[in-house]
Coordinates of C-alpha atoms (C1' of nucleotides) in Angstrom, one line a residue:
Chain A
M1 CA -4.2 5.7 7.2
L2 CA -6.1 4.2 9.9
Q3 CA -6.5 0.7 10.0
L4 CA -10.6 -0.2 9.7
Q5 CA -10.4 -3.3 12.1
K6 CA -9.2 -0.7 15.0
I7 CA -11.9 1.8 13.8
R8 CA -14.5 -1.1 14.1
E9 CA -13.4 -1.9 17.5
N10 CA -11.8 1.1 19.1
K11 CA -14.3 3.8 17.9
D12 CA -14.8 5.9 21.4
A13 CA -11.0 5.7 22.2
I14 CA -10.2 6.8 18.8
I15 CA -12.8 9.9 19.0
D16 CA -11.3 10.3 22.5
A17 CA -7.5 10.4 21.2
L18 CA -8.5 13.0 18.5
K19 CA -9.7 15.6 20.7
K20 CA -5.8 15.8 21.0
R21 CA -5.4 17.7 17.7
N22 CA -8.8 19.9 18.4
I23 CA -10.8 17.7 15.9
D24 CA -14.2 15.8 16.7
A25 CA -14.0 12.9 14.6
D26 CA -17.6 11.5 15.9
V27 CA -19.2 11.9 12.4
M28 CA -16.5 10.7 10.3
L29 CA -15.6 7.8 12.3
N30 CA -19.5 6.8 12.1
G31 CA -19.2 7.9 8.5
V32 CA -16.6 5.1 8.4
L33 CA -18.4 2.6 9.8
H34 CA -21.7 3.0 8.2
L35 CA -19.7 2.9 5.1
D36 CA -17.4 -0.1 6.2
E37 CA -20.9 -2.1 6.9
K38 CA -22.5 -1.2 3.3
R39 CA -19.4 -2.5 1.8
R40 CA -19.1 -5.4 3.2
S41 CA -22.8 -6.4 2.8
L42 CA -22.4 -5.4 -0.8
Q43 CA -19.3 -7.7 -1.3
T44 CA -21.0 -10.2 0.1
E45 CA -24.2 -9.9 -1.8
L46 CA -21.5 -9.6 -4.9
D47 CA -19.4 -12.6 -3.9
S48 CA -22.6 -14.8 -3.8
T49 CA -23.8 -13.6 -7.3
L50 CA -20.5 -14.3 -8.5
A51 CA -20.6 -17.9 -7.2
E52 CA -23.7 -18.6 -8.4
S53 CA -22.6 -17.5 -12.0
N54 CA -19.4 -19.3 -11.7
S55 CA -20.9 -23.0 -10.8
I56 CA -23.2 -22.4 -13.9
S57 CA -21.0 -21.5 -16.2
K58 CA -18.5 -24.4 -15.5
E59 CA -21.7 -26.8 -15.4
I60 CA -22.1 -25.0 -18.9
G61 CA -18.5 -26.0 -19.9
I62 CA -19.1 -29.6 -18.9
F63 CA -22.5 -29.5 -21.2
F64 CA -20.7 -28.6 -24.0
K65 CA -17.7 -31.4 -23.5
N66 CA -20.4 -34.1 -23.5
G67 CA -21.7 -32.7 -26.6
K68 CA -25.1 -31.7 -24.8
A69 CA -25.6 -27.8 -26.8
A70 CA -28.9 -27.6 -26.2
E71 CA -28.9 -27.9 -22.2
A72 CA -25.9 -25.6 -22.1
N73 CA -28.1 -23.2 -24.2
E74 CA -31.0 -23.2 -21.6
L75 CA -28.4 -22.2 -18.8
K76 CA -26.4 -19.5 -20.6
A77 CA -30.0 -17.7 -20.7
K78 CA -30.0 -18.2 -16.7
T79 CA -26.5 -16.3 -16.2
T80 CA -28.0 -12.9 -17.9
A81 CA -29.7 -11.8 -15.0
L82 CA -26.7 -12.6 -12.6
K83 CA -24.5 -10.6 -14.8
E84 CA -26.4 -7.4 -14.6
A85 CA -26.6 -8.1 -10.9
S86 CA -23.3 -8.4 -10.1
K87 CA -22.3 -5.8 -12.8
K88 CA -24.6 -3.4 -10.8
L89 CA -23.3 -4.5 -7.8
G90 CA -19.5 -4.0 -8.8
D91 CA -20.9 -0.4 -9.3
D92 CA -22.1 0.1 -5.9
L93 CA -19.3 -1.8 -4.2
N94 CA -16.3 0.4 -6.4
T95 CA -18.5 3.5 -5.4
T96 CA -18.9 2.8 -1.8
T97 CA -15.4 1.8 -1.1
E98 CA -14.0 4.9 -2.8
E99 CA -16.3 6.8 -0.5
L100 CA -14.6 5.0 2.5
Q101 CA -11.2 5.4 1.2
N102 CA -12.0 9.2 0.9
L103 CA -13.1 9.7 3.8
L104 CA -10.4 7.3 5.7
Y105 CA -7.7 10.1 4.0
Q106 CA -9.3 12.6 6.2
I107 CA -8.8 11.6 9.3
P108 CA -5.4 11.9 11.1
N109 CA -3.2 9.8 12.5
I110 CA -3.6 8.3 16.5
P111 CA -1.7 11.0 19.0
H112 CA 0.6 9.1 21.0
E113 CA -0.7 9.0 24.4
S114 CA 2.3 11.0 25.3
V115 CA 1.3 13.8 23.3
P116 CA 0.3 16.9 25.2
G117 CA -3.3 18.4 24.1
G118 CA -2.8 22.3 23.0
S119 CA -3.5 24.2 19.5
T120 CA -0.4 25.7 18.4
D121 CA 3.2 25.8 18.8
E122 CA 3.2 27.6 22.4
D123 CA 1.8 24.6 23.6
N124 CA 4.3 22.2 22.9
E125 CA 6.6 20.8 26.0
E126 CA 10.3 21.5 25.8
V127 CA 11.7 18.2 27.2
F128 CA 15.3 18.9 26.6
R129 CA 17.6 21.6 26.4
E130 CA 21.7 21.9 26.2
G131 CA 24.2 24.5 24.7
T132 CA 24.7 28.0 26.2
I133 CA 23.5 30.8 24.5
P134 CA 26.8 32.8 23.3
K135 CA 27.2 36.3 23.9
L136 CA 27.5 38.6 20.7
I137 CA 29.6 41.1 19.9
E138 CA 29.0 44.6 19.5
G139 CA 27.2 45.3 16.3
A140 CA 26.3 41.3 15.6
L141 CA 24.2 41.3 12.9
P142 CA 21.2 38.4 11.7
H143 CA 22.5 35.8 8.9
W144 CA 20.9 37.7 5.9
E145 CA 23.6 40.7 6.8
L146 CA 26.4 38.7 7.1
A147 CA 25.1 36.0 4.0
K148 CA 25.5 39.8 2.2
K149 CA 28.5 41.2 3.9
H150 CA 30.8 37.7 3.0
D151 CA 29.4 37.6 -0.4
I152 CA 28.0 33.7 0.5
I153 CA 24.5 33.8 0.3
D154 CA 22.7 35.9 -2.6
F155 CA 19.0 36.5 -2.4
E156 CA 18.3 39.1 -5.0
L157 CA 20.5 36.8 -7.3
G158 CA 18.2 33.6 -6.9
V159 CA 15.2 36.2 -7.4
K160 CA 16.4 36.8 -10.6
I161 CA 16.9 33.6 -11.9
T162 CA 14.0 31.7 -10.4
G163 CA 12.1 33.7 -7.5
A164 CA 11.8 34.4 -3.6
G165 CA 12.8 32.1 -1.8
F166 CA 15.5 30.2 -3.9
P167 CA 18.6 31.6 -2.5
V168 CA 22.5 31.3 -4.9
Y169 CA 25.1 30.3 -2.8
K170 CA 28.3 31.3 -3.2
G171 CA 32.3 30.3 -2.6
K172 CA 32.4 30.0 1.0
G173 CA 28.6 30.0 1.5
A174 CA 28.5 27.2 -1.1
R175 CA 31.1 25.2 0.4
L176 CA 29.9 25.0 3.9
Q177 CA 26.5 23.9 2.7
R178 CA 28.5 20.8 1.0
A179 CA 30.7 20.3 4.1
L180 CA 27.3 20.2 6.1
I181 CA 25.9 17.7 3.8
S182 CA 28.8 14.9 3.8
Y183 CA 29.1 15.6 7.5
F184 CA 25.9 14.9 8.4
L185 CA 25.6 12.0 6.1
D186 CA 29.3 10.7 7.7
K187 CA 27.2 10.8 11.5
N188 CA 24.4 9.0 9.9
T189 CA 26.5 6.2 7.9
E190 CA 28.7 5.9 11.4
A191 CA 25.7 5.4 13.1
G192 CA 24.1 2.6 10.7
Y193 CA 22.0 4.0 8.3
T194 CA 22.7 3.3 4.9
E195 CA 23.1 6.2 2.4
I196 CA 20.9 6.1 -0.1
Q197 CA 20.1 8.4 -3.3
V198 CA 16.7 8.7 -4.8
P199 CA 14.8 10.8 -7.5
H200 CA 13.9 14.5 -6.4
L201 CA 10.2 13.9 -8.4
V202 CA 7.9 11.2 -7.3
N203 CA 4.7 9.9 -8.8
E204 CA 1.2 10.4 -7.5
A205 CA 1.0 7.0 -5.9
S206 CA 4.4 8.1 -3.6
G207 CA 2.5 11.0 -2.7
Y208 CA -0.5 9.0 -1.2
G209 CA 1.7 6.4 0.2
T210 CA 3.4 9.0 2.6
G211 CA 0.7 10.8 3.2
Q212 CA 1.4 14.3 1.4
L213 CA -1.5 13.7 -0.6
P214 CA -4.4 14.5 -0.7
D215 CA -3.5 16.5 2.8
K216 CA -1.0 18.9 1.2
E217 CA -1.8 18.9 -2.1
G218 CA -1.5 22.8 -2.8
Q219 CA 2.3 22.4 -0.4
M220 CA 3.7 20.4 -3.6
Y221 CA 5.5 21.4 -7.1
H222 CA 3.7 20.0 -9.2
I223 CA 4.7 19.0 -13.0
Q224 CA 1.4 19.1 -15.1
A225 CA 2.9 17.9 -18.2
D226 CA 4.2 14.4 -16.8
D227 CA 2.3 14.6 -13.7
L228 CA 5.0 14.1 -11.5
Y229 CA 5.5 16.4 -8.1
L230 CA 8.7 17.9 -6.7
I231 CA 9.7 16.4 -3.4
P232 CA 9.4 18.3 -0.3
T233 CA 11.8 16.3 1.5
A234 CA 13.4 12.8 1.4
E235 CA 11.0 10.8 3.6
V236 CA 8.2 10.5 0.2
P237 CA 10.9 8.6 -2.2
V238 CA 12.7 6.9 0.3
T239 CA 10.1 5.1 2.3
N240 CA 7.9 4.9 -0.4
L241 CA 10.8 2.3 -1.6
F242 CA 9.0 -0.1 0.6
R243 CA 5.3 0.5 -1.2
D244 CA 3.8 -2.8 -1.6
E245 CA 6.6 -4.7 -0.1
I246 CA 6.7 -8.1 2.5
V247 CA 9.8 -7.1 4.5
K248 CA 11.2 -10.4 6.7
A249 CA 11.3 -9.5 10.4
D250 CA 15.0 -10.1 10.5
D251 CA 15.2 -7.2 8.1
F252 CA 14.8 -4.8 11.0
P253 CA 16.1 -2.6 11.7
I254 CA 15.7 -0.8 8.3
K255 CA 17.9 2.3 8.3
Y256 CA 18.5 5.0 5.5
T257 CA 19.8 7.9 5.0
G258 CA 19.7 10.3 1.9
Y259 CA 20.5 14.1 0.7
T260 CA 18.2 15.7 -1.4
P261 CA 17.3 19.1 -2.2
C262 CA 13.4 20.0 -0.9
F263 CA 11.0 21.7 -2.6
R264 CA 8.0 23.5 -0.7
R265 CA 5.8 25.7 -1.9
E266 CA 4.7 27.5 1.4
A267 CA 1.6 29.2 0.2
G268 CA 0.2 31.5 2.2
S269 CA 3.8 32.1 4.3
Y270 CA 4.7 36.1 4.8
G271 CA 6.6 38.9 7.1
A272 CA 9.4 38.5 9.1
H273 CA 9.8 35.1 10.4
V274 CA 10.5 34.0 6.4
R275 CA 13.5 36.5 6.0
G276 CA 16.8 35.1 4.4
L277 CA 17.1 31.4 5.2
N278 CA 14.2 31.4 7.5
R279 CA 12.1 29.7 5.2
L280 CA 12.6 28.6 1.4
H281 CA 11.1 27.2 -1.4
Q282 CA 13.8 25.2 -2.0
F283 CA 16.3 23.7 0.5
D284 CA 18.7 20.9 1.4
K285 CA 18.1 18.2 3.9
V286 CA 19.6 15.1 5.1
E287 CA 17.3 12.5 6.0
L288 CA 16.9 9.5 8.1
V289 CA 14.4 7.4 7.3
R290 CA 13.5 4.1 9.3
V291 CA 11.1 1.0 8.9
E292 CA 10.6 -1.2 12.3
H293 CA 8.9 -3.7 14.2
P294 CA 6.1 -2.0 16.2
N295 CA 7.6 -3.4 19.4
N296 CA 10.6 -1.4 18.5
S297 CA 9.5 1.8 16.9
Y298 CA 9.5 4.1 20.6
A299 CA 13.0 2.9 20.9
A300 CA 14.4 3.5 17.4
L301 CA 12.4 7.1 18.0
D302 CA 14.5 8.0 21.2
G303 CA 17.6 6.3 19.0
M304 CA 17.2 9.0 16.4
V305 CA 16.7 12.0 19.2
E306 CA 19.8 10.8 20.5
H307 CA 22.0 10.6 17.5
L308 CA 20.9 13.9 16.9
K309 CA 21.8 15.8 19.7
N310 CA 24.8 14.0 19.5
I311 CA 25.3 16.1 16.0
L312 CA 24.1 19.5 17.7
R313 CA 26.8 18.6 20.8
E314 CA 29.1 18.0 18.1
L315 CA 28.1 21.8 16.4
K316 CA 28.1 23.1 19.4
L317 CA 24.8 24.5 18.9
P318 CA 22.7 25.8 21.9
F319 CA 19.2 23.6 21.0
R320 CA 16.5 22.4 22.8
I321 CA 13.6 19.6 22.1
L322 CA 9.8 20.1 22.1
R323 CA 7.3 17.3 21.7
L324 CA 4.8 18.4 19.7
C325 CA 1.2 19.2 21.1
G326 CA -2.0 17.5 19.3
G327 CA -2.5 20.8 17.6
D328 CA 0.9 21.5 16.0
L329 CA 1.3 17.5 15.5
G330 CA 1.9 16.7 11.6
F331 CA -1.3 14.8 9.8
T332 CA 0.4 11.3 10.1
A333 CA 2.7 11.4 13.0
A334 CA 1.6 9.7 16.0
L335 CA 4.3 11.5 17.9
T336 CA 6.5 14.3 16.7
Y337 CA 10.0 15.9 18.7
D338 CA 11.0 19.3 17.0
F339 CA 14.7 19.9 17.3
E340 CA 15.5 23.7 17.7
V341 CA 18.8 25.6 17.6
F342 CA 19.1 29.5 19.1
S343 CA 19.5 31.6 16.9
T344 CA 21.1 34.5 18.7
A345 CA 21.1 37.5 16.2
Q346 CA 17.4 37.1 16.2
D347 CA 16.6 36.0 19.4
R348 CA 14.4 33.0 18.6
W349 CA 14.5 29.3 18.4
L350 CA 14.4 28.0 14.6
E351 CA 13.2 24.6 13.8
I352 CA 15.9 22.2 12.5
S353 CA 14.8 18.8 12.6
S354 CA 11.3 17.1 13.0
V355 CA 11.6 13.3 14.3
S356 CA 8.6 11.5 14.2
N357 CA 6.9 7.7 14.7
F358 CA 4.0 7.6 12.2
E359 CA 3.5 3.9 13.9
T360 CA 1.3 2.0 11.1
Y361 CA -0.3 5.1 9.6
Q362 CA 2.2 5.3 6.3
A363 CA 2.7 1.7 6.4
N364 CA -1.2 1.1 5.9
R365 CA -1.4 3.3 3.0
L366 CA 1.6 1.9 1.7
K367 CA 0.7 -1.3 2.3
L368 CA 4.4 -2.0 3.8
R369 CA 4.0 -4.8 5.4
F370 CA 6.3 -8.0 7.6
K371 CA 6.0 -11.8 8.4
D372 CA 6.2 -11.8 12.2
E373 CA 7.5 -14.5 14.2
N374 CA 4.1 -16.9 13.5
G375 CA 4.3 -16.3 10.0
K376 CA 1.6 -13.7 9.9
T377 CA 1.8 -10.2 7.6
Q378 CA 1.4 -7.4 9.7
L379 CA 1.8 -3.5 9.1
A380 CA 5.4 -2.1 10.1
H381 CA 6.1 1.0 11.8
T382 CA 7.7 4.1 9.4
L383 CA 9.8 6.9 11.4
N384 CA 12.1 9.6 10.1
G385 CA 13.6 12.5 10.6
S386 CA 15.6 15.0 9.6
S387 CA 19.5 15.3 10.5
L388 CA 19.1 18.0 9.3
A389 CA 17.7 20.6 7.4
L390 CA 20.7 23.2 6.1
P391 CA 19.4 26.2 6.2
R392 CA 18.6 27.2 9.3
V393 CA 21.1 24.9 10.8
L394 CA 23.5 27.2 8.7
A395 CA 21.8 30.2 9.7
G396 CA 22.6 29.0 13.7
I397 CA 26.0 28.8 12.7
L398 CA 26.8 32.1 11.0
E399 CA 25.0 33.6 13.6
N400 CA 26.4 32.4 16.5
Y401 CA 29.7 32.0 15.3
Q402 CA 30.3 35.6 14.5
T403 CA 33.3 37.6 16.0
V404 CA 34.5 40.7 15.4
D405 CA 37.2 38.7 12.9
G406 CA 34.4 37.2 11.1
I407 CA 32.6 33.9 11.3
K408 CA 34.5 31.6 13.1
I409 CA 33.6 27.4 11.6
P410 CA 32.6 24.9 13.6
E411 CA 35.2 22.7 14.4
V412 CA 34.7 19.3 13.5
L413 CA 33.3 21.3 10.0
V414 CA 36.9 22.7 9.4
S415 CA 38.4 19.3 7.7
Y416 CA 35.1 19.5 5.5
C417 CA 35.2 23.2 4.6
G418 CA 39.2 23.7 3.8
F419 CA 38.9 26.5 6.0
D420 CA 38.1 27.7 9.3
S421 CA 36.7 30.8 8.9
I422 CA 34.6 33.3 6.8
Chain B
rG1 C1' 11.6 10.3 -30.7
rG2 C1' 11.2 5.8 -35.1
rA3 C1' 10.7 -0.2 -35.7
rG4 C1' 10.2 -5.0 -32.9
rA5 C1' 9.5 -7.9 -28.5
rA6 C1' 7.9 -8.7 -24.1
rA7 C1' 5.5 -8.3 -18.9
rU8 C1' 2.8 -15.1 -15.0
rG9 C1' 4.0 -16.5 -7.8
rG10 C1' 10.5 -14.6 -3.3
rC11 C1' 13.6 -15.9 -8.3
rA12 C1' 13.4 -18.7 -13.3
rG13 C1' 10.2 -20.6 -16.2
rA14 C1' 5.4 -23.2 -18.4
rG15 C1' 0.7 -22.4 -19.9
rU16 C1' -3.2 -19.6 -26.2
rG17 C1' -10.9 -19.8 -24.3
rG18 C1' -13.5 -24.2 -19.5
rU19 C1' -11.7 -28.6 -12.7
rC20 C1' -5.2 -22.8 -14.1
rG21 C1' -4.4 -19.6 -8.4
rA22 C1' -1.7 -22.0 -12.2
rA23 C1' 3.2 -27.7 -14.1
rU24 C1' 8.1 -27.7 -12.8
rG25 C1' 13.0 -25.7 -11.2
rC26 C1' 15.5 -22.8 -7.2
rG27 C1' 15.0 -20.3 -3.1
rG28 C1' 12.2 -20.6 2.2
rC29 C1' 9.9 -23.1 6.2
rA30 C1' 9.4 -27.9 8.9
rG31 C1' 10.2 -33.1 9.3
rU32 C1' 13.8 -38.1 8.3
rC33 C1' 18.5 -39.4 8.6
rU34 C1' 23.1 -37.8 11.1
rU35 C1' 26.8 -36.6 17.5
rG36 C1' 26.2 -31.9 14.6
rA37 C1' 26.2 -30.2 9.6
rA38 C1' 26.4 -30.8 4.2
rA39 C1' 23.9 -33.9 0.8
rA40 C1' 19.3 -37.0 -0.3
rC41 C1' 14.1 -38.2 0.4
rU42 C1' 9.3 -36.2 2.7
rG43 C1' 6.2 -32.5 3.4
rU44 C1' 4.6 -27.5 2.9
rU45 C1' 5.2 -22.5 1.3
rG46 C1' 1.6 -15.6 -3.2
rA47 C1' -1.5 -11.4 -1.4
rG48 C1' -6.6 -10.0 -0.1
rG49 C1' -11.8 -9.6 0.9
rG50 C1' -15.0 -12.2 3.8
rU51 C1' -16.1 -15.9 8.3
rC52 C1' -16.3 -17.7 15.3
rA53 C1' -14.3 -21.2 12.1
rC54 C1' -15.6 -23.2 7.1
rA55 C1' -17.5 -22.0 2.8
rC56 C1' -17.0 -18.8 -0.8
rC57 C1' -15.1 -13.8 -3.7
rU58 C1' -11.1 -11.3 -5.9
rC59 C1' -5.9 -10.8 -8.0
rC60 C1' -1.5 -13.4 -14.1
rG61 C1' 1.7 -5.3 -15.3
rG62 C1' -2.9 -0.9 -14.3
rG63 C1' -7.7 0.1 -16.7
rG64 C1' -11.5 -0.9 -20.1
rG65 C1' -14.4 -4.9 -24.0
rU66 C1' -15.6 -9.9 -26.1
rU67 C1' -17.8 -14.3 -23.9
rC68 C1' -22.3 -18.7 -19.9
rG69 C1' -16.8 -18.8 -18.9
rA70 C1' -10.5 -14.8 -19.7
rA71 C1' -3.7 -15.8 -17.3
rU72 C1' -5.3 -17.4 -22.4
rC73 C1' -8.9 -12.8 -27.5
rC74 C1' -9.6 -7.4 -28.6
rC75 C1' -8.3 -2.0 -27.0
rU76 C1' -6.0 1.0 -24.1
rC77 C1' -1.9 3.3 -20.7
rU78 C1' 2.3 2.0 -18.1
rU79 C1' 7.1 -0.7 -18.2
rU80 C1' 11.1 -3.7 -19.5
rC81 C1' 14.2 -5.7 -23.1
rU82 C1' 16.4 -4.9 -28.8
rC83 C1' 17.6 -2.2 -32.8
rC84 C1' 17.9 2.9 -34.7
rG85 C1' 18.2 8.1 -33.9
rC86 C1' 19.9 11.7 -30.1
rC87 C1' 22.4 12.8 -25.9
rA88 C1' 25.1 14.8 -20.3

RNA sequence: GGAGAAAUGGCAGAGUGGUCGAAUGCGGCAGUCUUGAAAACUGUUGAGGGUCACACCUCCGGGGGUUCGAAUCCCUCUUUCUCCGCCA
């Protein structure tokens, strides 16, 4: 959520910046300013009404104490009108505040100045590429064929017990999954991230805190009986640990990593691009979350990018990094880098990580603040990134590492797997 | 799931209808003393709205109510604790 004060001060600059997202925010922002003005004038009016009735109440108290009931009762009569007025003003104020809030929820984050214009993923800007794309053996297979051939992932079995998009990992497939999770967590904790295990279900307030609600209402699984949501990413529970918190400036950098399954309804997905592991309703992911001082958040983002590069180098997977264009940028992000691994057998790039700086956008909703050098409280910056999303890394490994003698396991994973080929 | 108790500032904990945004202690910060530190002493120390700055307003788990006036009384929800039941 954007800060009201910034909208008041920089309306035109914000409208301009939001054009990168291909939206015309003119009407929305004017609506915000109008409601804000209305809210403040109602607040002022209510405050003075309350101030008056407060002081009368005090006088009444004093009269009663001194045994002057007549005078007290005379004053009581005066408060009736004030009470009615403050009730009405209070109701109006609440309505206006709610309208204002709802409007603010609809305005996405301001893209960072480095975000390129554009509307689709084709307009994303490639900023880095590394690794050689391997020449595949004769008759190389896509991962869903390999999974079947070696009986390591069973998609049909998942359909039977749950539905499409819920695969069952078996034998070496399951073990490889577990190996990847351990390997990622180890790399992250070595880099100073604290490992954490969090609930996989969150309440509504957490959904609003990180911005999945109301923007992505239909994309989360919702358990109606208990009004809880299955997490679409560990970002939600981990970042919400800091909801309504005021941290100390010395606490920075705050760095967490956690493994969770992720649940996504993916309503509206279809076609060849969702085959196999490419798009699932349930998948595993190891996540990085950081809370940073505003002065340091972009350095932190760069640090996360470098960290992920190292992991992909160790896995020896060819990858590239994209800076997302305005049209492809997530609702809450100011700047996002996507990491993609090249899937040789599918001849396409697969997104395996998304690393973002949200600046104060999430913090404003979360009320995540810190005391700065002058003892003033101000909003912190939040960041997160996948390190990494399992299924597509798995797909990349299966496809890129296939040989005539089976699938080789990347060297760094052998000790985690306990075998070197499938 | 059943019965009872409770929820107050960073923490502990007082406060049962009126000068209570809240005693006191601890912690934090600043200062005095000290070569320095510790101890001791002094001061200071919640959040949000509003204002150029004050004033002023709101917040004692959430929501609603009673009252001129609510941390305090009533209703409701949530959470925690104790006991019982069930259980990985």
